[in-house]
Every structure is written in structure tokens, then in C-alpha cells.
Amino acid sequence: MEVAQCYLDGNADAVEFCTHEPYHNVLAAATYTLQEGDRPSRTGSISLFDVNPDVGRFELFYRVETVGIFDIKWSPVVGNVGPMLAQADADGYLRVHGLECCSNGGDSLSLREIVGEKISSSMCLCVDWNPSTTSILVGLSDGSVSVVSFSESQLNVIQEWKAHDFELWAASFDIHQPQLVYTGSDDCKFSCWDLRDGPSNLVFQNSKVHKMGVCCIAKSPRDPNILLTGSYDEYLRLWDVRSISKPVNETSVCLGGGVWRVKHHPYVPGVVLAACMHNGFAVVKIDEEKGEVMETYTKHGSLAYGADWQRGTLSHKILASTWFSHQFRLFTEMGWPKLSWLVLLCWVLSSLCFRALCDDAELDSGSQSDCGASKVSYQGLQNGNHIHLRPASRGLKELAVLPITGLLVKKPSFILFE
């Protein structure tokens, strides 16, 4: 059942629910849009929504225009420190915003930029907070990674090194051992670095398992030995990092589309939400023995990039966004139990444009990376055309919506509306 809808002013590529109480209802959505012409520019915005599933509310209450944004991330919950939103943008800036009450009083909220610094002449592609919020990790389009200290509203680059050969799309602190950071790139390499020994110290680097670029990295919040990676080769992989110098790839599951973003369920172990680019969104149950797709959504007709779970005491929800789409719609599903009955999905209205872009994608095979796989061209990305991230050898896939079984739903009663 559709509850509400809202249009964004650009192409949505990142969505994040606030991790801090009492702001679990606050959703941030970031956009990136290429303004073509004689002097092309990359523009974007951050929009804040109030999401209340109990009354079916999905309201836009704040928006700020920015340069084109590739990634945003709410700060971890640490002591009495309030929620902060880090922004990685196309101009090479790292910015940190604070969520606070508006100056005119009342209960309304807004974002205030606490600090912003240009940290590179390259584009900032991904961002992650240290668990203590004292530093921020940034991946750059030239393959470098920066560690930026954050204290008293100041940003200072304390380490920066060339980590990969191509664009660095995944950079993540180890939440259990924050002296370790993981990086992944379009060079097909998945790497770990120890910050205590200098920026050039490589703990391990795997260049054989991923057949295409590494898009995302997610450490399990409950099991310090488990880590997930997603790749353009359409596989979600589980790694055991107990032997940190040689992590073991335990299992993998093909999701039928490039795995751009992965989010662990905030409460249920082993359940993850994945944005799978050309193949929509998937809820996956994964363990050491096997990975099982519990549910998919593929009716949106565009690229799936942003995905997140909403935290809360009574409800578990999903929000997803798609590229080349300016619209959010709020759905409720009566077949789900209360623990997982709300799904927020972005809906696309430009299917004709998407099909034309798919035709263009078939012509772009890219160059060869070190691992021998086809390197995806990022010229399209930098020109605002993410469709070129698709491997030329892949055709557009449509999978049927699978019934949800097992942990979240007792019977296959989930229905999505076109």
C-alpha cells in the first residue's frame, strides 16, 4: 500500500537513517547531478525527511543545496556527542554537518555546517567515521585514501597514501580494531592497512577473488571475525579475518547486479540489505555455509545505489534509492509482521531514458585491470552518467520477486506495487 511520495531535486545516490536517539525518524538523502553545457558543473543536495511508520508519515522538512555528493555517513553514537553527517563531494571537499534545532525555536531540525575542508584535488568518493568520531576515512578518485582528524570543529589530513591503481569506492574502519582500515577499488583489489605503522604498511591485499571492482565493504557489528564485500561482478562475499594477514573467503552469493552498497541489519544477525545496481534491492541471509536471498525488489527500472535500515524499538524498515530517479515513495506491506512491515522504495518514471542509457552502456567495455577483468570506465560517472558502471558483457536482468522465508516472514506474502 502506497502511503506517501516525495520528489527530490536530483539523482539520489546515498540515503542514511540517523543512528542517534531520538532521531531515528530522520532520514538524509544526497543527490548528484551533472549540469551540462559550455561550463559543466556537478550539483547536489542533502534532504532531510521525517519518517514515522506508525502514522504513515514521510515528510521533507529540510533541504540544502551543495555540490555533487557521492557519499554521506552519520556519526556513530558516542557519549553525549550529537549526530553529525559527513559529506564526501565531487569538489574534493570533506564537510561535517551537525543536526540541530532551527534558530527560530520550536522542534524543527536543520543541518549546520560545522567544518569543511578541501582535502584533495581529486573527487571524494566515499567516507567512513572512526568508531570514536575522532577521525574520518575518505576514498579518492585517484586511488588514494586519506585519514582526516576531527576535533573541535577542525579537519586535518594526518595520513594520505596511494592505496590503489584506480578509483577507490570502498573505505571502512574496522569497528572492532579501529587501527585497521579496509579499502576496495576498481582495480579488483581488497586491501587492509594498519594505521599504527605508517600509511605505506599493507597488512594484506587480495587481488584474485573479485573478478571486477570492489564497491563496498561492511564489517559485521556483532562478529569481529566477519566482513562482507560487494563487487561489480555481482557477488556478495563473506570473509573470515581471524588471520588478518590472510583472510579466508567463506562463502558468496550472486545477487544478479553489481553490489554497490551493503548494510547489516541493526538487530538481526546475518541479515543484510544490498543495493544491487541493475538488479534492484535484495535482503540476504548469509552465514559461513551459504548465502540465501530472502527478498528482492526489481520493479524500479533504474539503478539501485542507496539503501539503509531504519532503527527503532518496534519496527525494522528499509529505505532504498535509485539513480536517474527523483522520486521517493512510501509503502507499507500488511503481510509483514510488525518487526519488518515498512518498506521505503524509490520509484523511477524515466524508463525510456534508462533503456537508451543501457544501449550506450553496451558500447563501453572499458580497459583491462590488473586482475584481467574488464575495468569499468568512470568517465561516464564523472560526467554524471552512472550507467557506464555496468559491465558491457551483462544484459539487463529482471528477476521475479521471491517469497520471503525464514527469519523475517513466516509465509510468502510480500507484495510490491508498480
XYZ file of C-alpha atoms in Angstrom:
418
model
C 0.000 0.000 0.000
C 1.405 3.361 -1.012
C 1.399 5.868 1.817
C 3.272 8.917 0.529
C 5.634 10.173 -2.115
C 8.170 12.954 -2.499
C 10.332 14.228 -5.340
C 13.994 15.072 -4.940
C 15.706 17.796 -6.938
C 18.401 15.500 -8.344
C 19.579 11.914 -8.790
C 19.614 10.123 -5.429
C 22.794 8.135 -4.769
C 23.048 7.867 -0.966
C 20.481 7.503 1.830
C 21.187 7.221 5.555
C 18.888 6.938 8.565
C 20.187 8.764 11.641
C 21.774 6.389 14.159
C 21.205 8.629 17.200
C 18.246 8.635 19.527
C 15.773 10.275 19.495
C 16.376 10.966 15.793
C 15.817 7.522 14.263
C 12.977 9.105 12.302
C 15.404 11.406 10.459
C 16.452 10.271 7.006
C 19.160 12.015 4.957
C 19.185 11.667 1.164
C 22.016 13.001 -1.013
C 21.982 13.736 -4.740
C 24.460 14.167 -7.581
C 23.542 15.796 -10.882
C 25.694 16.878 -13.809
C 24.825 20.298 -15.187
C 25.925 20.063 -18.806
C 26.849 22.907 -21.108
C 29.873 25.007 -22.022
C 30.925 25.056 -18.366
C 29.669 21.785 -16.873
C 29.299 21.542 -13.123
C 28.269 18.917 -10.604
C 25.498 19.949 -8.262
C 23.746 18.171 -5.444
C 21.733 18.495 -2.284
C 21.072 16.981 1.110
C 17.427 16.470 2.030
C 16.106 15.510 5.463
C 12.864 13.573 5.867
C 10.713 12.785 8.885
C 9.756 9.090 8.647
C 7.113 7.815 11.057
C 5.689 4.412 10.081
C 3.065 4.416 12.814
C 1.166 7.265 11.151
C 2.438 6.753 7.604
C 4.438 9.975 7.597
C 7.210 10.669 5.082
C 7.765 14.429 5.063
C 10.559 16.549 3.670
C 11.420 19.155 6.297
C 14.835 20.466 5.262
C 16.965 20.753 2.138
C 20.313 22.404 1.436
C 21.931 22.759 -1.979
C 25.529 21.601 -2.308
C 27.992 20.436 -4.923
C 27.550 16.901 -6.224
C 27.685 14.371 -3.370
C 28.965 10.812 -3.710
C 28.542 9.623 -0.117
C 27.203 10.657 3.283
C 27.505 8.988 6.679
C 26.020 9.742 10.121
C 28.471 9.705 13.004
C 28.484 6.730 15.432
C 26.771 7.092 18.778
C 29.485 8.131 21.246
C 28.711 9.533 24.708
C 26.851 12.826 24.630
C 28.089 13.851 21.188
C 25.160 14.825 18.980
C 24.511 13.498 15.467
C 26.845 14.704 12.718
C 26.658 13.994 8.998
C 29.883 13.652 6.990
C 29.751 14.515 3.279
C 32.156 13.436 0.512
C 31.720 15.571 -2.595
C 32.864 15.965 -6.174
C 34.941 19.091 -5.477
C 37.360 17.221 -3.218
C 35.838 18.589 -0.021
C 35.053 16.772 3.189
C 32.302 18.505 5.135
C 30.728 17.765 8.512
C 27.231 18.965 9.375
C 25.566 18.971 12.770
C 21.885 18.117 13.245
C 20.355 20.742 15.493
C 17.204 22.694 16.224
C 16.471 25.655 13.996
C 17.437 29.079 15.306
C 13.817 30.275 15.211
C 12.930 27.867 18.008
C 10.417 25.074 18.096
C 11.051 21.413 17.391
C 12.145 21.760 13.758
C 15.599 20.465 12.831
C 18.191 21.546 10.293
C 21.796 20.904 9.336
C 24.536 23.358 10.216
C 27.927 23.004 8.575
C 30.429 22.591 11.389
C 33.528 22.444 9.231
C 34.548 21.863 5.638
C 37.997 21.487 4.100
C 39.278 20.748 0.619
C 41.404 17.672 1.206
C 42.256 16.746 -2.385
C 42.255 17.933 -5.997
C 40.576 14.592 -6.767
C 36.933 13.786 -6.044
C 35.949 12.403 -2.642
C 34.046 9.194 -3.387
C 33.361 7.508 -0.030
C 33.508 8.351 3.653
C 33.530 6.491 6.983
C 33.780 7.540 10.639
C 36.201 6.130 13.169
C 34.116 4.466 15.945
C 35.238 7.202 18.364
C 34.348 10.003 15.872
C 37.881 11.389 16.203
C 38.808 10.758 12.567
C 37.220 10.233 9.167
C 38.341 7.979 6.316
C 37.944 9.253 2.749
C 38.444 7.367 -0.533
C 39.518 9.423 -3.564
C 39.063 9.134 -7.306
C 42.836 8.906 -7.925
C 43.055 5.699 -5.846
C 44.351 7.431 -2.721
C 42.917 7.222 0.783
C 43.040 9.963 3.427
C 42.701 9.757 7.198
C 41.387 13.093 8.466
C 41.373 14.002 12.148
C 38.244 15.682 13.511
C 38.355 17.595 16.785
C 36.989 20.930 17.978
C 35.473 21.615 14.575
C 38.766 21.158 12.746
C 39.742 18.822 9.942
C 43.367 17.898 9.341
C 44.748 15.285 6.960
C 47.026 13.164 9.149
C 47.739 10.372 6.654
C 47.334 10.000 2.913
C 48.724 7.365 0.603
C 48.223 5.825 -2.817
C 46.297 2.660 -1.978
C 45.004 1.547 -5.392
C 45.520 1.987 -9.101
C 42.011 3.137 -9.964
C 39.052 4.844 -8.270
C 38.689 3.927 -4.603
C 34.997 3.285 -3.952
C 35.135 1.499 -0.603
C 36.935 2.656 2.543
C 35.988 1.452 6.003
C 37.356 1.436 9.536
C 37.362 -1.868 11.378
C 34.813 -1.095 14.100
C 36.437 -3.638 16.455
C 40.049 -2.722 15.696
C 39.961 0.917 14.519
C 43.694 0.936 13.863
C 42.854 -1.172 10.800
C 41.175 0.190 7.674
C 39.897 -1.676 4.620
C 39.855 -0.358 1.076
C 38.453 -1.592 -2.230
C 38.837 -0.255 -5.741
C 38.064 -0.729 -9.396
C 41.460 -2.436 -9.696
C 39.707 -5.516 -8.198
C 41.878 -5.354 -5.064
C 40.596 -5.678 -1.500
C 43.174 -4.369 0.991
C 43.791 -3.869 4.710
C 46.103 -1.244 6.214
C 47.462 -0.745 9.742
C 47.470 2.947 10.696
C 49.908 2.413 13.584
C 52.839 1.560 11.336
C 52.610 4.292 8.755
C 50.443 4.802 5.682
C 52.522 2.533 3.460
C 52.151 -0.555 5.650
C 49.959 -3.098 3.888
C 48.551 -5.856 6.102
C 47.071 -7.828 3.198
C 45.861 -7.370 -0.335
C 43.639 -9.796 -2.232
C 43.571 -9.311 -5.996
C 42.316 -12.716 -7.153
C 38.837 -13.294 -5.737
C 36.935 -10.257 -7.038
C 36.548 -10.503 -10.808
C 35.612 -6.839 -11.098
C 35.940 -3.741 -8.956
C 35.200 -3.750 -5.213
C 32.268 -1.414 -4.469
C 31.575 -1.744 -0.744
C 32.990 -3.155 2.496
C 30.974 -3.807 5.674
C 32.341 -5.249 8.915
C 29.825 -7.224 10.966
C 28.781 -5.181 14.040
C 28.398 -8.352 16.131
C 31.075 -10.772 14.956
C 34.594 -9.251 14.912
C 35.750 -12.026 12.568
C 33.243 -11.435 9.751
C 33.464 -8.906 6.956
C 31.443 -8.508 3.739
C 32.489 -7.151 0.360
C 30.367 -6.300 -2.663
C 31.610 -6.142 -6.242
C 30.603 -5.214 -9.770
C 30.936 -8.928 -10.536
C 27.521 -9.253 -8.820
C 28.736 -11.250 -5.815
C 28.325 -10.530 -2.133
C 31.233 -12.247 -0.346
C 31.782 -13.175 3.291
C 35.331 -13.112 4.702
C 36.781 -14.536 7.909
C 39.504 -12.145 9.061
C 40.720 -14.024 12.144
C 44.007 -14.499 10.337
C 44.242 -10.862 9.337
C 47.272 -11.350 7.115
C 45.361 -13.900 5.004
C 41.585 -13.594 5.309
C 39.526 -16.563 4.161
C 36.636 -16.175 1.716
C 33.999 -18.362 3.403
C 31.035 -18.068 1.051
C 29.482 -15.906 -1.637
C 26.079 -15.289 -3.188
C 25.306 -13.889 -6.639
C 22.767 -11.058 -6.488
C 22.368 -10.552 -10.236
C 23.685 -6.977 -10.266
C 26.727 -5.048 -9.130
C 26.649 -4.936 -5.316
C 27.114 -1.222 -4.699
C 26.113 -0.932 -1.038
C 25.604 -3.371 1.845
C 24.046 -2.641 5.246
C 23.898 -5.076 8.169
C 20.528 -5.358 9.882
C 20.662 -3.299 13.108
C 19.239 -6.126 15.233
C 19.105 -9.434 13.355
C 22.481 -11.205 12.943
C 23.376 -12.379 9.457
C 20.722 -10.362 7.602
C 21.910 -7.659 5.217
C 20.337 -5.218 2.786
C 22.071 -4.745 -0.565
C 21.654 -2.192 -3.349
C 22.408 -4.174 -6.497
C 22.520 -1.533 -9.230
C 20.860 -3.098 -12.303
C 19.059 -5.754 -10.253
C 17.344 -3.650 -7.639
C 17.498 -4.394 -3.930
C 17.936 -7.631 -2.011
C 17.545 -8.776 1.583
C 20.051 -11.581 2.151
C 20.634 -14.092 4.948
C 24.304 -15.024 4.914
C 26.475 -17.255 7.083
C 29.648 -19.321 6.754
C 27.907 -22.149 4.928
C 25.672 -20.371 2.445
C 24.029 -17.166 1.390
C 20.285 -17.049 0.727
C 18.309 -14.288 -0.973
C 15.226 -13.722 1.168
C 13.581 -10.988 -0.890
C 14.281 -8.854 -3.958
C 12.738 -5.773 -5.481
C 13.437 -5.173 -9.193
C 10.448 -3.181 -10.440
C 12.007 0.265 -10.154
C 13.530 0.167 -13.668
C 16.665 2.144 -12.821
C 19.944 1.773 -10.950
C 19.869 0.988 -7.229
C 22.554 2.811 -5.249
C 21.361 3.826 -1.778
C 19.969 1.500 0.878
C 19.613 1.579 4.642
C 17.713 0.089 7.567
C 15.749 2.318 9.900
C 16.435 1.686 13.549
C 13.703 1.565 16.163
C 12.287 -0.477 19.008
C 9.200 -1.875 17.267
C 9.830 -1.701 13.549
C 12.607 -2.621 11.165
C 12.376 -0.738 7.893
C 14.233 -0.371 4.644
C 14.877 2.685 2.597
C 16.233 2.404 -0.918
C 17.015 4.913 -3.644
C 17.820 4.626 -7.330
C 19.967 6.586 -9.731
C 18.209 8.542 -12.505
C 15.190 8.881 -10.268
C 13.942 11.922 -8.406
C 11.086 10.283 -6.556
C 10.635 8.527 -3.222
C 7.512 6.569 -2.406
C 6.480 5.186 0.942
C 4.945 1.718 1.013
C 3.520 -0.427 3.779
C 3.033 -4.157 3.423
C 0.331 -5.749 5.521
C 1.770 -9.243 5.014
C 4.910 -8.471 7.017
C 4.942 -8.772 10.806
C 5.447 -5.595 12.780
C 9.177 -6.163 13.007
C 9.622 -5.626 9.303
C 6.486 -4.299 7.664
C 7.589 -0.924 6.323
C 9.460 -0.621 3.064
C 10.525 2.697 1.586
C 11.382 2.488 -2.081
C 12.404 4.987 -4.681
C 10.331 4.828 -7.885
C 11.564 5.758 -11.349
C 9.457 7.401 -14.024
C 12.110 7.646 -16.765
C 12.204 4.115 -18.173
C 12.606 5.274 -21.754
C 15.673 7.305 -20.798
C 17.044 4.332 -18.874
C 16.728 1.978 -21.838
C 18.558 4.435 -24.058
C 21.343 4.694 -21.499
C 21.538 0.907 -21.302
C 22.117 0.819 -25.048
C 25.015 3.239 -24.586
C 26.431 1.083 -21.808
C 26.730 -1.910 -24.111
C 29.235 0.057 -26.190
C 31.575 0.823 -23.286
C 33.708 -2.200 -22.394
C 36.428 -0.229 -20.593
C 40.100 -1.110 -20.296
C 41.758 -4.074 -18.642
C 42.579 -4.021 -14.931
C 45.458 -5.836 -13.249
C 43.298 -8.844 -12.455
C 42.390 -9.310 -16.109
C 38.760 -8.319 -15.665
C 37.174 -5.574 -17.687
C 37.749 -2.279 -15.924
C 34.608 -0.178 -15.925
C 35.048 3.300 -17.321
C 34.448 6.073 -14.809
C 34.416 8.817 -17.388
C 30.685 8.199 -17.505
C 30.421 8.578 -13.735
C 32.377 11.816 -13.706
C 30.083 13.110 -16.437
C 27.009 12.241 -14.400
C 26.239 9.009 -16.267
C 26.442 6.121 -13.827
C 25.001 3.700 -16.335
C 28.532 3.091 -17.638
C 29.321 1.272 -14.412
C 27.573 -1.723 -15.922
C 29.805 -4.429 -17.436
C 29.324 -4.464 -21.192
C 29.064 -8.256 -21.216
C 25.997 -8.213 -18.966
C 22.481 -7.848 -20.239
C 19.697 -6.164 -18.347
C 18.281 -8.703 -15.918
C 14.853 -8.904 -14.361
C 14.299 -11.385 -11.565
C 10.928 -12.338 -10.197
C 10.139 -11.188 -6.672
C 10.966 -14.113 -4.447
C 8.821 -15.068 -1.457
C 10.318 -14.105 1.878
C 11.050 -17.119 4.023
C 12.805 -17.891 7.244
C 13.751 -15.234 9.728
C 11.677 -12.166 8.924
C 8.458 -13.565 7.473
C 6.684 -16.836 8.131
C 4.871 -17.063 4.809
C 5.451 -15.715 1.276
C 3.034 -12.831 1.444
C 5.128 -9.861 0.404
C 3.760 -7.806 -2.492
C 5.261 -4.722 -4.131
C 3.294 -2.331 -6.275
C 4.273 -0.971 -9.686
